[in-house]
Amino acid sequence: MANDYDIHTTAGKIADLQARFDEATHAGSARAVEKQHARGKMTARERIGLLVDAGSFVEFDELARHRSTNFDMVSNRPYGDGVVTGYGTVDGRTICVFAQDFTVFGGSLGEVFGEKIVKLMDFALKTGVPLIGINDSGGARIQEGVVALGLYAEIFKRNVHASGVIPQISLVMGPCAGGAVYSPAITDFIVMVDQTSHMFITGPEVIKTVTGEDVEFEELGGARTHNTKSGVAHYMGHDETDAIEYVKALLSYLPSNNLDEVPSFPTESDLTQSTVDLALNKLIPDSANQPYEMKRVIETILDNGDFLEVQALFAPNIVVGFGRVEGHSVGVVANEPMQLAGTLDINASEKAARFVRTCDAFNIPVITLVDVPGFLPGTDQEWNGIIRRGAKLLYAYAEATVPLITVITRKAYGGAYDVMGSKHLGADINLAWPSAQIAVMGAQGAVNILYRKDLADAADAEARRAELITEYEDTFANPYIAAERGYIDAVIEPASTRAHITRALRALRNKRETLPPRKHGNIPL
C-alpha cells in the first residue's frame, strides 16, 4: 500500500489505520458502484445507512480478507471480503445486520465472507437482538470450492437455532440463487423489491436445458412471483427505500427476542362507542351471499386504524398482519369475504398458520375475525394436500399459548369453524355477532342432505327447498346454539367489538399457559 506517512510512528500508524478503513469503505470499484446504481440498487453501506439510526452502526471485521490462493485470488484481496456486518439501532433498539456487497466479487460467499456472517449470527443470538440480512449475491464463490458450501450450511444451522428466539428478517435486494435461498427461506419474513430482486433454486438457463421451458428471470423468481404465486415473500417494495421502511415498521411490532417484552406505547382507549364503531352495525349485508370488506372491522378495532399487512398479495382470501390495541402489539388473522367468499384453501391455510406461529413465538396476542363458509372444494385442492396442509392452521392455533381472541362476524361452517381459532382449540375469548351462522354446513347443503327424499317427493321441489332452507337458517344458522353450550362466551353488538376486544386483552395480559413437555411437536409439514 503506497503511503506518505511513516508507519513506525504513532501518528503514522493511525494514518495507516485510517487509510485501511478508507480502502475497506470503498472496496468496490467506482465502475461497480456506478453499475449498481444504474440498476436502481444501493450499495451495501448505503442500505445499512438507510436502515439504522444515524451514527449508530458499529462494524465487525471491516479489515477481514480472504485467504484463497487459487485462480490468482492472491492478487485481489479487498477488505471486508464482500460483506458488511455489524450492529446498530433502529428507532433506538439494537439490531444486528449484514449486507452482501455486490460490488465486491459479485457478493459471492467465500470462507471469510461466511465466517463474518456466522460470527454476527452468534453475536445476535447471544445478545438477543433481531437479525437483518440484506441479500444481494451471485451465490457461492467458485474459486474457493467446497468451503463456501460448508459456510452456507453453518449459516442455515444458525438460522434454525435462532428461529423463534430472535426475529430474523431477510431483505432480498438483488440475486439470491441456488443454495443461498435457504437462509432467507428459514427466516421469519422476506422482503423483496419489484424488478430488482430474484430468488430461485435453478436459473432460466438450467431450466431450459433440463425441461425445455423458456422463462425469464422476473417471471421465474421476481418479487411479484414470490409475493403472488409462491408465497415465499411477505412484502414487495416498489423500491429499496420502501422495502427498508417496511422492515423498520415490522420491527416496531416485534420484541428483540422471545423472552423480551413486545414494544408497547401504552394508552388507555376511550371505550364509548364512536361513529366508526357504530358503522359496524350496518356492515353485514342482509343477504348471506353478499360480501363486505373485513378490513373495515380490522381498522375499527386497531389503534388509529393502523394495520401493517403481511403477504398482502398472496392468498388474499385470508388477511394477516400487525396492529396495536391500547399501544400493545397484536396479530390479526381474518377471512376476507371479498376474495373466494373467504373460503380456506391450501395457500390461505399455510399463510395463516405461519403467521399464527410467528405471533406465538414472539408473545404477540392473536385476534381472529371469522367469516368462513368452509374449505375450498375441488380436485386441485384435494390432490395437492388440503388435508395435510389445512391441518397446519389447526395445529398452529392448538399449539399457541398467547392470548387468543376470536370474533365470528358471519359464517363459521363445518371444520373451518373449528380451525379458525375456536374455543375447542384453546381460544381464550370467543365472541359472535348476532349475524353469526355457526353450523355444520350451510343451509342449502344441509337441506339437500337432510330432506333428499322429502324434496324428491315434493310437487314443487324448489318451493319446498326454499321453505326448508328458511326453516334451517332460523333454527341452526345463528350464534345462540353455540352460546348455549359455552362455545361462544358472548353474543355482542358489532359496535361494541372494539370495547370487548380491548377489555379481553387487558384481562389476558398476564396469561400463562404451558404445553406438555416434549422435544418438539410433529406439525404436518
Coordinates of C-alpha atoms in Angstrom, one line a residue:
M1 CA 0.0 0.0 0.0
A2 CA 1.6 3.2 -1.2
N3 CA 1.6 6.0 1.5
D4 CA 3.3 9.2 2.5
Y5 CA 3.5 8.5 6.2
D6 CA 5.9 6.7 8.5
I7 CA 4.2 3.6 10.0
H8 CA 7.0 3.4 12.6
T9 CA 5.5 6.4 14.4
T10 CA 2.2 6.5 16.3
A11 CA 0.8 9.2 14.0
G12 CA 1.8 7.1 11.1
K13 CA 0.2 4.0 12.5
I14 CA -3.1 6.0 13.0
A15 CA -2.8 7.4 9.5
D16 CA -2.3 3.9 8.1
L17 CA -5.3 2.6 10.0
Q18 CA -7.5 5.4 8.5
A19 CA -6.2 4.6 5.1
R20 CA -7.2 0.9 5.5
F21 CA -10.6 2.0 6.7
D22 CA -11.0 4.2 3.7
E23 CA -10.0 1.3 1.4
A24 CA -12.5 -1.0 3.2
T25 CA -15.2 1.6 2.8
H26 CA -14.5 1.8 -1.0
A27 CA -13.8 -1.9 -1.5
G28 CA -15.9 -2.0 -4.7
S29 CA -14.6 -0.2 -7.8
A30 CA -16.1 3.1 -8.8
R31 CA -17.3 1.3 -12.0
A32 CA -19.0 -1.5 -10.0
V33 CA -20.7 1.1 -7.8
E34 CA -21.9 3.0 -10.9
K35 CA -23.4 -0.2 -12.4
Q36 CA -25.1 -0.9 -9.1
H37 CA -26.7 2.5 -9.0
A38 CA -27.7 2.2 -12.7
R39 CA -29.7 -0.9 -11.8
G40 CA -31.7 1.1 -9.3
K41 CA -29.8 -0.5 -6.4
M42 CA -27.9 0.9 -3.5
T43 CA -24.6 -0.3 -2.2
A44 CA -24.4 -2.4 0.9
R45 CA -23.3 0.5 3.1
E46 CA -26.0 2.8 1.7
R47 CA -28.6 0.2 2.6
I48 CA -27.3 -0.2 6.1
G49 CA -27.2 3.6 6.4
L50 CA -30.9 3.8 5.5
L51 CA -31.9 1.0 7.9
V52 CA -30.2 2.0 11.1
D53 CA -30.3 5.2 13.1
A54 CA -27.8 7.8 12.0
G55 CA -24.3 7.3 13.5
S56 CA -25.3 4.1 15.3
F57 CA -23.7 1.4 13.1
V58 CA -20.7 -0.4 14.6
E59 CA -18.9 -2.7 12.1
F60 CA -17.4 -6.1 12.7
D61 CA -14.4 -7.4 10.7
E62 CA -14.0 -4.4 8.5
L63 CA -10.4 -5.4 7.7
A64 CA -11.1 -9.1 7.1
R65 CA -9.7 -10.5 3.8
H66 CA -10.0 -13.9 2.1
R67 CA -7.2 -16.4 2.3
S68 CA -7.6 -18.1 -1.0
T69 CA -4.7 -18.5 -3.4
N70 CA -6.4 -20.3 -6.3
F71 CA -7.2 -18.7 -9.6
D72 CA -4.9 -15.8 -9.0
M73 CA -7.1 -14.7 -6.0
V74 CA -4.0 -13.8 -4.0
S75 CA -3.6 -10.6 -6.1
N76 CA -7.2 -9.5 -5.3
R77 CA -7.9 -9.3 -1.6
P78 CA -10.2 -6.4 -0.8
Y79 CA -11.0 -5.6 2.8
G80 CA -14.4 -6.8 4.0
D81 CA -14.4 -9.7 1.5
G82 CA -17.7 -8.6 0.0
V83 CA -20.0 -8.4 3.1
V84 CA -20.5 -5.7 5.7
T85 CA -21.5 -6.9 9.1
G86 CA -22.2 -5.2 12.5
Y87 CA -24.8 -3.9 14.8
G88 CA -26.7 -0.6 15.2
T89 CA -30.1 0.7 16.3
V90 CA -33.4 1.1 14.6
D91 CA -35.6 3.6 16.5
G92 CA -33.3 3.2 19.4
R93 CA -33.4 -0.6 19.6
T94 CA -30.3 -2.7 18.9
I95 CA -30.3 -4.9 15.8
C96 CA -27.6 -6.9 14.0
V97 CA -27.3 -6.6 10.2
F98 CA -25.2 -8.0 7.4
A99 CA -25.3 -6.6 3.9
Q100 CA -23.8 -8.5 1.0
D101 CA -21.8 -6.2 -1.3
F102 CA -22.5 -7.0 -5.0
T103 CA -19.7 -4.6 -6.0
V104 CA -17.1 -6.9 -4.5
F105 CA -16.8 -10.4 -6.2
G106 CA -20.5 -10.0 -7.1
G107 CA -21.4 -10.5 -3.4
S108 CA -20.3 -14.2 -3.7
L109 CA -19.9 -16.1 -0.5
G110 CA -16.4 -17.5 0.4
E111 CA -14.8 -18.7 3.6
V112 CA -14.1 -15.3 5.3
F113 CA -17.4 -13.8 4.0
G114 CA -19.3 -16.8 5.5
E115 CA -17.3 -16.6 8.8
K116 CA -18.2 -12.9 9.2
I117 CA -21.9 -13.7 8.9
V118 CA -21.6 -16.7 11.2
K119 CA -19.9 -14.5 13.8
L120 CA -22.6 -11.9 13.6
M121 CA -25.4 -14.5 13.9
D122 CA -23.7 -15.9 17.0
F123 CA -23.5 -12.4 18.4
A124 CA -27.2 -11.7 17.7
L125 CA -28.3 -14.9 19.4
K126 CA -26.0 -14.3 22.4
T127 CA -27.3 -10.8 22.9
G128 CA -30.9 -11.5 22.0
V129 CA -31.4 -8.9 19.2
P130 CA -33.1 -9.1 15.8
L131 CA -31.0 -10.1 12.8
I132 CA -31.5 -8.4 9.5
G133 CA -29.9 -10.0 6.4
I134 CA -29.5 -7.9 3.2
N135 CA -29.1 -10.3 0.4
D136 CA -27.5 -9.3 -3.0
S137 CA -25.2 -12.1 -4.1
G138 CA -24.2 -14.1 -7.1
G139 CA -24.0 -17.2 -4.9
A140 CA -21.1 -19.4 -3.8
R141 CA -17.6 -18.2 -4.7
I142 CA -16.5 -20.9 -7.1
Q143 CA -12.8 -20.1 -6.7
E144 CA -13.0 -21.2 -3.0
G145 CA -14.6 -24.5 -3.7
V146 CA -16.4 -26.6 -1.1
V147 CA -15.6 -24.3 1.8
A148 CA -18.3 -22.0 0.5
L149 CA -20.9 -24.8 0.7
G150 CA -19.7 -25.6 4.3
L151 CA -20.3 -22.0 5.3
Y152 CA -23.7 -21.9 3.8
A153 CA -24.7 -24.8 5.9
E154 CA -23.2 -23.2 9.0
I155 CA -25.5 -20.2 8.3
F156 CA -28.5 -22.4 7.8
K157 CA -27.9 -24.2 11.1
R158 CA -27.8 -20.9 12.9
N159 CA -31.0 -19.7 11.2
V160 CA -32.7 -22.7 12.5
H161 CA -31.3 -22.4 16.1
A162 CA -32.3 -18.7 16.1
S163 CA -35.8 -19.4 14.8
G164 CA -38.4 -18.4 17.4
V165 CA -35.7 -16.9 19.6
I166 CA -34.8 -13.7 17.8
P167 CA -36.7 -12.1 14.9
Q168 CA -34.9 -12.8 11.6
I169 CA -35.8 -10.7 8.6
S170 CA -34.4 -11.0 5.1
L171 CA -34.2 -8.2 2.6
V172 CA -33.6 -9.7 -0.9
M173 CA -32.3 -6.7 -2.9
G174 CA -30.7 -8.5 -5.9
P175 CA -30.0 -12.0 -7.0
C176 CA -30.3 -14.8 -4.4
A177 CA -29.9 -18.2 -6.2
G178 CA -29.2 -21.8 -5.6
G179 CA -28.5 -22.9 -2.0
A180 CA -28.3 -19.3 -0.9
V181 CA -32.1 -19.0 -1.0
Y182 CA -32.4 -21.3 2.0
S183 CA -31.2 -18.9 4.6
P184 CA -33.9 -16.3 3.8
A185 CA -36.4 -19.2 3.5
I186 CA -35.8 -20.1 7.1
T187 CA -36.1 -16.5 8.4
D188 CA -39.4 -15.1 9.7
F189 CA -40.0 -12.5 7.0
I190 CA -38.7 -12.0 3.4
V191 CA -39.0 -8.6 1.8
M192 CA -38.3 -8.2 -1.9
V193 CA -38.0 -5.3 -4.3
D194 CA -40.1 -5.1 -7.6
Q195 CA -38.0 -5.7 -10.7
T196 CA -34.6 -5.9 -9.0
S197 CA -34.9 -8.9 -6.6
H198 CA -34.7 -12.5 -7.8
M199 CA -34.8 -15.8 -5.9
F200 CA -34.7 -19.3 -7.4
I201 CA -33.0 -22.7 -6.9
T202 CA -32.2 -23.2 -10.6
G203 CA -32.0 -20.3 -13.1
P204 CA -33.6 -19.9 -16.5
E205 CA -30.7 -21.5 -18.4
V206 CA -30.6 -24.7 -16.4
I207 CA -34.4 -24.9 -16.6
K208 CA -34.3 -24.6 -20.4
T209 CA -31.5 -27.2 -20.6
V210 CA -33.3 -29.8 -18.4
T211 CA -37.0 -29.2 -19.2
G212 CA -37.1 -27.2 -22.4
E213 CA -39.1 -24.4 -20.7
D214 CA -38.4 -20.8 -21.6
V215 CA -38.7 -18.5 -18.7
E216 CA -37.4 -15.0 -17.9
F217 CA -35.7 -14.1 -14.5
E218 CA -38.6 -11.9 -13.4
E219 CA -41.3 -14.4 -14.2
L220 CA -39.3 -17.3 -12.6
G221 CA -38.2 -15.7 -9.4
G222 CA -39.0 -12.0 -9.3
A223 CA -40.6 -10.1 -6.4
R224 CA -44.1 -10.2 -7.9
T225 CA -43.8 -14.0 -8.5
H226 CA -42.8 -14.7 -4.9
N227 CA -45.4 -12.3 -3.5
T228 CA -48.4 -13.5 -5.6
K229 CA -47.7 -17.1 -6.6
S230 CA -45.2 -19.0 -4.4
G231 CA -45.9 -17.2 -1.1
V232 CA -42.1 -17.2 -0.4
A233 CA -42.0 -13.4 0.2
H234 CA -44.0 -11.3 2.7
Y235 CA -43.8 -7.9 1.1
M236 CA -42.9 -6.3 -2.3
G237 CA -41.3 -2.9 -2.1
H238 CA -41.7 -0.6 -5.1
D239 CA -38.1 0.4 -4.5
E240 CA -35.3 -0.3 -1.9
T241 CA -36.3 2.6 0.3
D242 CA -39.9 1.3 0.5
A243 CA -38.6 -2.2 1.4
I244 CA -36.4 -0.9 4.2
E245 CA -39.2 1.2 5.6
Y246 CA -41.4 -1.8 5.8
V247 CA -38.7 -3.7 7.7
K248 CA -38.4 -0.8 10.2
A249 CA -42.2 -0.8 10.6
L250 CA -42.2 -4.6 11.1
L251 CA -39.5 -4.3 13.8
S252 CA -41.7 -1.9 15.8
Y253 CA -44.2 -4.7 16.4
L254 CA -41.7 -7.4 17.3
P255 CA -39.8 -7.9 20.6
S256 CA -36.0 -8.1 20.5
N257 CA -36.2 -11.8 21.5
N258 CA -38.7 -14.4 22.7
L259 CA -38.1 -13.6 26.4
D260 CA -38.3 -9.8 26.0
E261 CA -41.3 -7.6 26.2
V262 CA -43.1 -6.7 23.0
P263 CA -42.6 -3.0 22.2
S264 CA -45.6 -1.0 23.6
F265 CA -46.8 2.6 23.8
P266 CA -49.4 2.2 26.5
T267 CA -52.5 4.4 26.1
E268 CA -55.9 3.8 27.6
S269 CA -58.6 3.8 25.0
D270 CA -62.0 5.5 25.3
L271 CA -64.4 2.6 25.0
T272 CA -67.5 4.6 24.5
Q273 CA -68.9 3.8 21.1
S274 CA -67.8 6.2 18.3
T275 CA -69.4 6.8 14.9
V276 CA -66.7 4.4 13.5
D277 CA -67.8 1.7 16.0
L278 CA -71.5 2.2 15.2
A279 CA -70.8 1.8 11.5
L280 CA -70.1 -1.9 12.2
N281 CA -73.8 -2.4 13.0
K282 CA -74.6 -1.7 9.3
L283 CA -71.6 -3.6 7.8
I284 CA -73.1 -7.1 7.4
P285 CA -75.4 -7.3 4.3
D286 CA -78.9 -8.9 4.9
S287 CA -78.1 -11.4 2.2
A288 CA -75.6 -14.1 3.4
N289 CA -74.2 -14.4 -0.1
Q290 CA -73.3 -10.7 -0.4
P291 CA -69.6 -9.9 0.5
Y292 CA -68.3 -7.0 2.6
E293 CA -64.8 -5.7 3.5
M294 CA -63.4 -7.4 6.6
K295 CA -60.6 -4.8 6.7
R296 CA -63.2 -2.3 7.9
V297 CA -63.6 -4.4 11.0
I298 CA -59.8 -4.7 11.4
E299 CA -59.3 -0.9 11.1
T300 CA -62.1 -0.3 13.6
I301 CA -60.5 -2.4 16.4
L302 CA -56.9 -1.2 16.0
D303 CA -55.4 2.0 17.3
N304 CA -55.8 4.7 14.7
G305 CA -56.8 2.1 12.2
D306 CA -53.1 1.4 11.6
F307 CA -52.6 -2.1 10.1
L308 CA -49.3 -3.5 8.7
E309 CA -50.4 -6.3 6.4
V310 CA -48.2 -9.3 5.8
Q311 CA -48.3 -11.2 2.5
A312 CA -51.0 -8.9 1.2
L313 CA -50.6 -10.1 -2.4
F314 CA -50.7 -13.9 -1.6
A315 CA -53.9 -15.8 -0.7
P316 CA -56.0 -12.7 -0.4
N317 CA -58.9 -14.8 0.9
I318 CA -57.2 -14.5 4.3
V319 CA -55.7 -11.3 5.7
V320 CA -52.9 -11.3 8.3
G321 CA -50.9 -8.6 9.8
F322 CA -49.9 -6.5 12.8
G323 CA -51.6 -3.6 14.6
R324 CA -51.9 -2.2 18.2
V325 CA -54.6 -2.1 20.7
E326 CA -54.0 0.4 23.5
G327 CA -50.5 0.6 22.3
H328 CA -49.7 -3.1 22.6
S329 CA -48.8 -5.2 19.5
V330 CA -51.4 -7.7 18.3
G331 CA -51.5 -10.0 15.3
V332 CA -54.7 -10.2 13.2
V333 CA -56.0 -13.2 11.2
A334 CA -59.2 -12.6 9.2
N335 CA -61.2 -14.3 6.5
E336 CA -61.9 -11.9 3.6
P337 CA -65.4 -12.4 2.1
M338 CA -64.4 -10.2 -0.9
Q339 CA -62.0 -13.0 -2.1
L340 CA -63.2 -16.5 -2.8
A341 CA -66.0 -15.8 -0.3
G342 CA -63.4 -16.1 2.5
T343 CA -63.0 -19.9 2.0
L344 CA -59.9 -21.6 3.3
D345 CA -57.7 -23.1 0.6
I346 CA -54.1 -24.5 0.8
N347 CA -52.4 -21.2 0.4
A348 CA -54.6 -19.4 2.9
S349 CA -54.2 -22.2 5.5
E350 CA -50.4 -22.1 5.2
K351 CA -50.2 -18.3 5.2
A352 CA -52.3 -18.0 8.4
A353 CA -50.6 -21.0 10.1
R354 CA -47.2 -19.5 9.6
F355 CA -48.4 -16.1 10.9
V356 CA -50.1 -17.5 14.0
R357 CA -46.9 -19.5 14.8
T358 CA -44.8 -16.3 14.4
C359 CA -47.0 -14.4 16.8
D360 CA -46.9 -17.2 19.3
A361 CA -43.1 -17.5 19.1
F362 CA -42.8 -13.8 20.0
N363 CA -45.6 -13.5 22.5
I364 CA -47.9 -11.4 20.4
P365 CA -51.7 -11.9 21.0
V366 CA -53.8 -13.1 18.1
I367 CA -57.2 -11.6 17.2
T368 CA -59.1 -13.8 14.7
L369 CA -62.1 -12.5 12.7
V370 CA -64.2 -15.3 11.2
D371 CA -66.4 -15.4 8.2
V372 CA -65.7 -18.7 6.6
P373 CA -68.1 -20.9 4.6
G374 CA -65.7 -23.8 4.7
F375 CA -62.7 -25.2 2.8
L376 CA -62.4 -24.6 -0.9
P377 CA -63.7 -27.7 -2.7
G378 CA -62.1 -29.2 -5.8
T379 CA -59.8 -32.0 -7.0
D380 CA -57.0 -29.5 -7.3
Q381 CA -57.2 -28.8 -3.6
E382 CA -57.6 -32.4 -2.6
W383 CA -54.8 -33.7 -4.7
N384 CA -52.4 -31.0 -3.6
G385 CA -52.9 -31.9 0.0
I386 CA -55.6 -29.6 1.6
I387 CA -56.0 -32.3 4.3
R388 CA -52.4 -32.2 5.4
R389 CA -51.8 -28.5 4.6
G390 CA -55.0 -27.3 6.1
A391 CA -54.2 -29.1 9.3
K392 CA -51.2 -26.8 9.7
L393 CA -53.6 -24.0 10.7
L394 CA -55.4 -26.1 13.2
Y395 CA -52.1 -27.2 14.6
A396 CA -50.9 -23.6 14.9
Y397 CA -53.9 -22.4 16.9
A398 CA -53.9 -25.5 19.1
E399 CA -50.2 -25.1 19.9
A400 CA -50.4 -21.3 20.6
T401 CA -50.1 -20.2 24.2
V402 CA -50.5 -16.4 23.6
P403 CA -53.8 -14.7 24.3
L404 CA -56.3 -15.8 21.6
I405 CA -59.5 -13.8 20.9
T406 CA -61.9 -14.8 18.2
V407 CA -64.9 -12.9 16.8
I408 CA -67.3 -14.6 14.4
T409 CA -68.9 -11.9 12.2
R410 CA -71.0 -14.2 9.9
K411 CA -70.3 -17.7 8.6
A412 CA -68.5 -20.3 10.6
Y413 CA -69.3 -23.6 8.9
G414 CA -68.0 -27.2 9.4
G415 CA -64.4 -28.0 10.0
A416 CA -63.4 -24.4 9.1
Y417 CA -65.3 -23.2 12.2
D418 CA -63.1 -25.5 14.3
V419 CA -59.9 -24.4 12.6
M420 CA -60.4 -20.6 12.8
G421 CA -59.4 -20.1 16.4
S422 CA -62.4 -21.9 18.0
K423 CA -62.9 -22.4 21.7
H424 CA -62.2 -26.1 21.3
L425 CA -58.7 -25.4 20.0
G426 CA -57.9 -23.2 23.0
A427 CA -59.0 -19.7 22.3
D428 CA -59.5 -17.7 25.4
I429 CA -62.3 -15.4 24.5
N430 CA -64.8 -16.3 21.7
L431 CA -67.3 -13.7 20.6
A432 CA -70.0 -13.6 17.9
W433 CA -72.1 -11.0 16.3
P434 CA -75.9 -11.6 16.0
S435 CA -75.3 -12.2 12.3
A436 CA -73.1 -15.2 13.0
Q437 CA -74.1 -18.5 11.5
I438 CA -72.4 -21.4 13.3
A439 CA -73.3 -24.7 11.9
V440 CA -72.1 -28.0 10.5
M441 CA -72.7 -26.7 7.0
G442 CA -74.6 -24.0 5.0
A443 CA -78.4 -24.2 4.8
Q444 CA -78.6 -25.3 1.2
G445 CA -76.2 -28.2 1.5
A446 CA -77.8 -29.3 4.8
V447 CA -81.3 -29.3 3.3
N448 CA -80.2 -31.3 0.3
I449 CA -78.8 -34.0 2.6
L450 CA -81.4 -34.0 5.3
Y451 CA -84.5 -33.7 3.1
R452 CA -83.4 -35.6 0.0
K453 CA -86.5 -37.9 0.0
D454 CA -88.9 -35.1 1.0
L455 CA -87.7 -33.0 -1.9
A456 CA -87.8 -35.9 -4.4
D457 CA -91.5 -36.5 -3.4
A458 CA -92.5 -32.8 -3.4
A459 CA -94.8 -31.4 -6.0
D460 CA -92.9 -28.2 -6.2
A461 CA -89.3 -29.1 -5.1
E462 CA -87.9 -25.6 -5.4
A463 CA -90.6 -24.0 -3.3
R464 CA -90.2 -26.8 -0.7
R465 CA -86.4 -26.4 -0.7
A466 CA -86.8 -22.6 -0.1
E467 CA -89.1 -23.3 2.7
L468 CA -86.8 -25.8 4.3
I469 CA -83.8 -23.6 3.9
T470 CA -85.5 -20.8 5.7
E471 CA -86.5 -23.2 8.5
Y472 CA -82.9 -24.5 8.8
E473 CA -81.5 -20.9 8.8
D474 CA -83.9 -19.8 11.5
T475 CA -83.1 -22.9 13.6
F476 CA -79.4 -23.5 13.2
A477 CA -77.7 -20.6 11.3
N478 CA -77.3 -18.4 14.4
P479 CA -74.8 -17.9 17.2
Y480 CA -77.2 -19.0 20.0
I481 CA -76.9 -22.7 20.0
A482 CA -73.1 -22.4 20.3
A483 CA -73.6 -19.7 23.0
E484 CA -75.9 -22.1 25.0
R485 CA -73.1 -24.6 25.1
G486 CA -70.4 -22.1 26.1
Y487 CA -68.6 -22.4 22.8
I488 CA -69.3 -18.6 22.4
D489 CA -68.6 -16.5 25.5
A490 CA -70.8 -13.7 24.4
V491 CA -73.0 -12.6 21.5
I492 CA -72.3 -8.9 21.1
E493 CA -73.5 -5.9 19.2
P494 CA -71.0 -5.3 16.4
A495 CA -70.5 -1.7 17.6
S496 CA -69.1 -3.0 20.9
T497 CA -66.4 -5.2 19.3
R498 CA -63.5 -2.8 19.9
A499 CA -64.5 -2.5 23.6
H500 CA -64.9 -6.2 24.1
I501 CA -61.5 -7.0 22.4
T502 CA -59.8 -4.2 24.4
R503 CA -61.2 -5.5 27.7
A504 CA -60.3 -9.1 26.8
L505 CA -56.7 -8.1 26.1
R506 CA -56.4 -6.3 29.4
A507 CA -57.7 -9.4 31.2
L508 CA -55.3 -11.7 29.3
R509 CA -52.2 -9.6 29.6
N510 CA -50.7 -11.9 32.2
K511 CA -51.9 -15.1 30.7
R512 CA -49.7 -18.1 31.4
E513 CA -50.1 -21.4 29.7
T514 CA -47.7 -24.3 29.3
L515 CA -47.9 -27.3 27.0
P516 CA -46.9 -30.9 28.0
P517 CA -43.1 -31.5 28.0
R518 CA -41.8 -32.8 24.7
K519 CA -38.8 -32.5 22.4
H520 CA -40.9 -30.8 19.7
G521 CA -44.3 -31.4 18.0
N522 CA -44.6 -33.0 14.6
I523 CA -46.6 -30.5 12.6
P524 CA -47.8 -31.9 9.3
L525 CA -45.3 -30.2 7.1

